[in-house]
Tab-separated table of C-alpha atoms in Angstrom:
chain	number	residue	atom	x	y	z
A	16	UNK	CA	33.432	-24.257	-11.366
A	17	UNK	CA	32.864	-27.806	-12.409
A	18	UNK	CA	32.848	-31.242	-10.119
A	19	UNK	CA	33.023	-34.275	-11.984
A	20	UNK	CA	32.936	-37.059	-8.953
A	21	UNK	CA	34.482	-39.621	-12.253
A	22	UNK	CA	35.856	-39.809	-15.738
A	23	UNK	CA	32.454	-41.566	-17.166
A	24	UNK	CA	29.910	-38.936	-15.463
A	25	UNK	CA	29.571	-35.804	-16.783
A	26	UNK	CA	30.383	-32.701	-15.041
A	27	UNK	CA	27.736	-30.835	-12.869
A	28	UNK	CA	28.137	-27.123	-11.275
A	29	UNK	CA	28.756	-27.147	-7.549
A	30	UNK	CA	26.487	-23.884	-6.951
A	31	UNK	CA	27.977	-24.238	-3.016
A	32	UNK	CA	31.321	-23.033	-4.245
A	33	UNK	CA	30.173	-20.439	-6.295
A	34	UNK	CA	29.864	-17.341	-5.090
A	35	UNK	CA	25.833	-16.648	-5.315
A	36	UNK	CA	24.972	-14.082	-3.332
A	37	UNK	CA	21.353	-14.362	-4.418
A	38	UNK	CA	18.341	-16.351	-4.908
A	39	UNK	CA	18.484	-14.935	-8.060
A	40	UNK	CA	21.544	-16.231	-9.006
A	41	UNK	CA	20.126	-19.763	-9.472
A	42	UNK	CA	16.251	-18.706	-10.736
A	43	UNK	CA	14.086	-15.819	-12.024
A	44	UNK	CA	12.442	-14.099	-8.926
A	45	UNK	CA	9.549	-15.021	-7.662
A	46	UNK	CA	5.964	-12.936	-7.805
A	47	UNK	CA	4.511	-11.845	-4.182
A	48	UNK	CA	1.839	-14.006	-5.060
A	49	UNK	CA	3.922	-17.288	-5.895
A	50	UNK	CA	6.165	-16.865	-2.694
A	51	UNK	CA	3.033	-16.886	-0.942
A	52	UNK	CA	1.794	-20.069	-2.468
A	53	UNK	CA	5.180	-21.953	-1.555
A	54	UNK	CA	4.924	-24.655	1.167
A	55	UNK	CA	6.364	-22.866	4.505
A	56	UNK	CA	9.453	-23.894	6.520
A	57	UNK	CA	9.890	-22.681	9.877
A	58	UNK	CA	14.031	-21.697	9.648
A	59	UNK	CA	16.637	-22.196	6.996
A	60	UNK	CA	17.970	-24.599	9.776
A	61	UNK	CA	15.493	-27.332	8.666
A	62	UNK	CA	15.828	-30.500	6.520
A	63	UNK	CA	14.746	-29.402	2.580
A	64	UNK	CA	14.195	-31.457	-0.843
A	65	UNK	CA	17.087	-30.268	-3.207
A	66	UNK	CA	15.480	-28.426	-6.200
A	67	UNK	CA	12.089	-27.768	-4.493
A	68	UNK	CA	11.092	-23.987	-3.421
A	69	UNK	CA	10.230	-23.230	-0.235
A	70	UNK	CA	9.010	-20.041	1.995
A	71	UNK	CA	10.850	-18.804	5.220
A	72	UNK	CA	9.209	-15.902	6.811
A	73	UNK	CA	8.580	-13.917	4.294
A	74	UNK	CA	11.072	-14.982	1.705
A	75	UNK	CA	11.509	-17.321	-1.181
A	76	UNK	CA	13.607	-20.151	-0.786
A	77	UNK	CA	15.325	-22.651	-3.359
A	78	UNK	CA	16.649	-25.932	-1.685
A	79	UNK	CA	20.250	-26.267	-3.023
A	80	UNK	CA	21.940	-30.024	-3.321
A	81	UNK	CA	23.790	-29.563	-0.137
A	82	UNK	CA	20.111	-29.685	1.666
A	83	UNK	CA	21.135	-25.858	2.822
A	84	UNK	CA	18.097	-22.991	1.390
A	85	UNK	CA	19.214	-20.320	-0.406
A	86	UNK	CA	16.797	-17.468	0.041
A	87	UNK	CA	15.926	-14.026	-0.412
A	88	UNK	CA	17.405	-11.474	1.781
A	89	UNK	CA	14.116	-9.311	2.393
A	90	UNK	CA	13.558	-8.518	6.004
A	91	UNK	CA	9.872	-9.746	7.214
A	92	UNK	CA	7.574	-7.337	9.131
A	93	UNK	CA	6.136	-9.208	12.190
A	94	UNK	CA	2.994	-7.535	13.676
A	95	UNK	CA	2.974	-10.621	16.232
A	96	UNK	CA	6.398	-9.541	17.655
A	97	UNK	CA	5.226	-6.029	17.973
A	98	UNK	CA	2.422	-6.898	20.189
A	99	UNK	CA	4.325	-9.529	21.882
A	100	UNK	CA	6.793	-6.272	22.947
A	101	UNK	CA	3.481	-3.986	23.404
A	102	UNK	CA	2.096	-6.969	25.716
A	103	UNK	CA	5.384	-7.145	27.768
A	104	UNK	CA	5.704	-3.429	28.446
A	105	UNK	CA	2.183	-3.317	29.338
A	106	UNK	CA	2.490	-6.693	31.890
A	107	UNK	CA	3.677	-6.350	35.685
A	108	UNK	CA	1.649	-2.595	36.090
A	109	UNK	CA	-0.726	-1.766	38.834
A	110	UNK	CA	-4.103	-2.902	38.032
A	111	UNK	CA	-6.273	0.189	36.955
A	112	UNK	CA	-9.320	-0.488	35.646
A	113	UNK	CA	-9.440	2.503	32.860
A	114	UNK	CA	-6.351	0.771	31.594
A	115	UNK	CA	-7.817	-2.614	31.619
A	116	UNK	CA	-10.776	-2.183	29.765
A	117	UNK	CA	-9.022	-0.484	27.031
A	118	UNK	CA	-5.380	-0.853	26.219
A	119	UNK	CA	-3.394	1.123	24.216
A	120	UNK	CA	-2.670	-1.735	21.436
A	121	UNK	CA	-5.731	-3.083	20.198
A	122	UNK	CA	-3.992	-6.128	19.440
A	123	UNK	CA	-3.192	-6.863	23.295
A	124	UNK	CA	-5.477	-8.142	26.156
A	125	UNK	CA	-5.120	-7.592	29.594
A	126	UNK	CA	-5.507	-9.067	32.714
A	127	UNK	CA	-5.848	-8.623	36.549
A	128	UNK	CA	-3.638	-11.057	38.212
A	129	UNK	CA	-3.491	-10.276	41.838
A	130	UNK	CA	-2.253	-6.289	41.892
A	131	UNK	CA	-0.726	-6.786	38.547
A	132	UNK	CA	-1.189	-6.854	34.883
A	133	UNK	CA	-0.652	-9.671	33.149
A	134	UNK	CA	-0.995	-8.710	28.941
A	135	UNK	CA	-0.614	-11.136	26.053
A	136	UNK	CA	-0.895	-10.295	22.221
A	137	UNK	CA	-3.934	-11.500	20.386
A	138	UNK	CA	-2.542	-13.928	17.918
A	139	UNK	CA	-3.169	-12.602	14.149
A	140	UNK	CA	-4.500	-9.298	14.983
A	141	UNK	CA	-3.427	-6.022	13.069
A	142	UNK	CA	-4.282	-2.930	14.577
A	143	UNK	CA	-6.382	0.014	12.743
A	144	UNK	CA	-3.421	2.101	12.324
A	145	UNK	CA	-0.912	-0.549	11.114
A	146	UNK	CA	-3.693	-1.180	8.755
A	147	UNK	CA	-3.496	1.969	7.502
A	148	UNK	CA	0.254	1.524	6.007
A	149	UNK	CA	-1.097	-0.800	4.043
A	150	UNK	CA	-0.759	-0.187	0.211
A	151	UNK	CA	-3.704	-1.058	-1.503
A	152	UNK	CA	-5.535	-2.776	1.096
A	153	UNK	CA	-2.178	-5.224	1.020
A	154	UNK	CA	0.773	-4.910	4.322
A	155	UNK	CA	3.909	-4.301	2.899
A	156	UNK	CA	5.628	-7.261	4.911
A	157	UNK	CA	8.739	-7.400	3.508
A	158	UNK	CA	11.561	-4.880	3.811
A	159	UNK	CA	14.233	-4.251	1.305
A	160	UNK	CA	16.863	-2.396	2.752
A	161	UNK	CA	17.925	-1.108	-0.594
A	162	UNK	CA	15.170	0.446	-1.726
A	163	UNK	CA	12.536	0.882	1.491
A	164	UNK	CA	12.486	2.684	4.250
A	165	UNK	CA	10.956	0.964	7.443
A	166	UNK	CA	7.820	0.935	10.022
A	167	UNK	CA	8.488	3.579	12.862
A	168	UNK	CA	8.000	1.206	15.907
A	169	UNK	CA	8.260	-2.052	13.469
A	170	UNK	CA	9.804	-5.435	14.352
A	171	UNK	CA	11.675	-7.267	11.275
A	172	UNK	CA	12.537	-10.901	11.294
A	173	UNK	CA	15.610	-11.532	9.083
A	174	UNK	CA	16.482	-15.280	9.496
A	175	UNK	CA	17.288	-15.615	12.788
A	176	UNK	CA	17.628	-11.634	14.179
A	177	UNK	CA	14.868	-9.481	14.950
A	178	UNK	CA	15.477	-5.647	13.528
A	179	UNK	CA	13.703	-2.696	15.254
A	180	UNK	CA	12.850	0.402	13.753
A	181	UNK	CA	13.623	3.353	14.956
A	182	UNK	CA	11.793	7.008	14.733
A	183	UNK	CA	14.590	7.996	12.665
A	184	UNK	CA	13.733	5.182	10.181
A	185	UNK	CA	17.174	3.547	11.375
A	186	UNK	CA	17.154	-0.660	12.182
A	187	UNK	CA	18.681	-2.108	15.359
A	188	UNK	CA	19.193	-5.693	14.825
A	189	UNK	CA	20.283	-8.643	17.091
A	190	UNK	CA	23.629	-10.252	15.684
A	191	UNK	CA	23.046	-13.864	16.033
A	192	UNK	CA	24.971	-16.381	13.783
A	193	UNK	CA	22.087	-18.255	12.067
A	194	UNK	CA	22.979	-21.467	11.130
A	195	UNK	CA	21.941	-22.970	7.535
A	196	UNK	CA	20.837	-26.944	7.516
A	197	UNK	CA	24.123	-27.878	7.419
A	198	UNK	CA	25.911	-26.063	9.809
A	199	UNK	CA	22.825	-27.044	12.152
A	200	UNK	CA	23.307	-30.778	11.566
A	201	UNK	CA	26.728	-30.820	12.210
A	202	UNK	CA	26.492	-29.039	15.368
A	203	UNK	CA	24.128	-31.222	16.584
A	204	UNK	CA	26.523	-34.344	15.390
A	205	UNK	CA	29.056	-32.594	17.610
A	206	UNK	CA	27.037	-32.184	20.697
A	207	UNK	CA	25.593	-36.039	20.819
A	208	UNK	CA	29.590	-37.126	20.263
A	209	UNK	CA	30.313	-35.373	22.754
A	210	UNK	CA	27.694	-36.567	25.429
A	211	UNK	CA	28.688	-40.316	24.364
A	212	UNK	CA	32.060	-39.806	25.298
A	213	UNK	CA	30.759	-37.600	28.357
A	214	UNK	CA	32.286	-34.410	27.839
């Protein structure tokens, strides 16, 4: 589908009205090793150059004219969340000093905070047995549902939801609406109207 905004300009494809259901829809795919290079943005909810390429997570990203990021659809392996969950299960136990000095996550520190434990995660650490699912001394940190089979235990990031394995090698996911740039902005539009006018 063609927009032509006048009779003198000359027509230009309005890729939001198409129906691309992939990054790869617009470009060629992108190498592990280029996604990796791309500058990083923190959501697909943020402000983007049209045209450039960006990473979210652990996906590729092209910035469409709309300002909205089309991106991959892999789900992203998050050893940080993992711990963070390790580090919460482990928090609000009896102090025992066995279990102090040596956690069961390797990747989570405890502490003695009056009668209680009081665990955090320890912030870029991968333990010796996630480690070893590593595939050529590389973590596999992207998930495609299609073709791969997750993490036992693992927690996915995929945009805005978090997706837990299960021992059956089934994913649980959160069902948030995730909001692109646009969407975003105009909510945001919304809620400041609606303070002014004190609603």
């Amino acid at each position: 589908m063609a927009v032509c905004t006048n009779r003198n300009n000359a027509c230009k494809p309005n890729l939001e009205s198409q129906n691309i259901l992939n990054l790869e829809d617009v470009r060629q795919p992108f190498s592990r090793s280029q996604v990796a290079k791309l500058p990083t943005l923190r959501s697909r909810q943020v402000a983007c150059t049209p045209g450039r390429a960006y990473r979210v997570d652990c996906n590729a990203c092209v910035c469409l004219a709309s300002g909205n990021l089309l991106c991959d659809k892999l789900l992203c392996l998050s050893y940080s969340e993992m711990h963070r969950i390790d580090a919460r299960k482990l928090s609000g136990k009896a102090c025992k000093t066995d279990a102090m000095a040596k956690p069961e996550n390797e990747c989570v520190t405890c502490e003695c905070e009056g009668k209680k434990t009081q665990c955090t995660e320890i912030e870029g650490c991968v333990t010796r047995a996630e480690k070893s699912t590593w595939i050529n001394g590389q973590p596999q940190l992207t998930l495609d549902l299609y073709k791969d089979k997750c993490l036992p235990g693992g927690v996915y990031i995929h945009d805005c939801n978090h997706c837990y394995c299960q021992e059956d090698l089934s994913l649980r996911c959160t069902q948030r609406t995730c909001l692109n740039y646009s969407e975003s902005k105009a909510l945001e539009e919304l809620r400041l109207r609606l303070i002014q006018e004190g609603l």
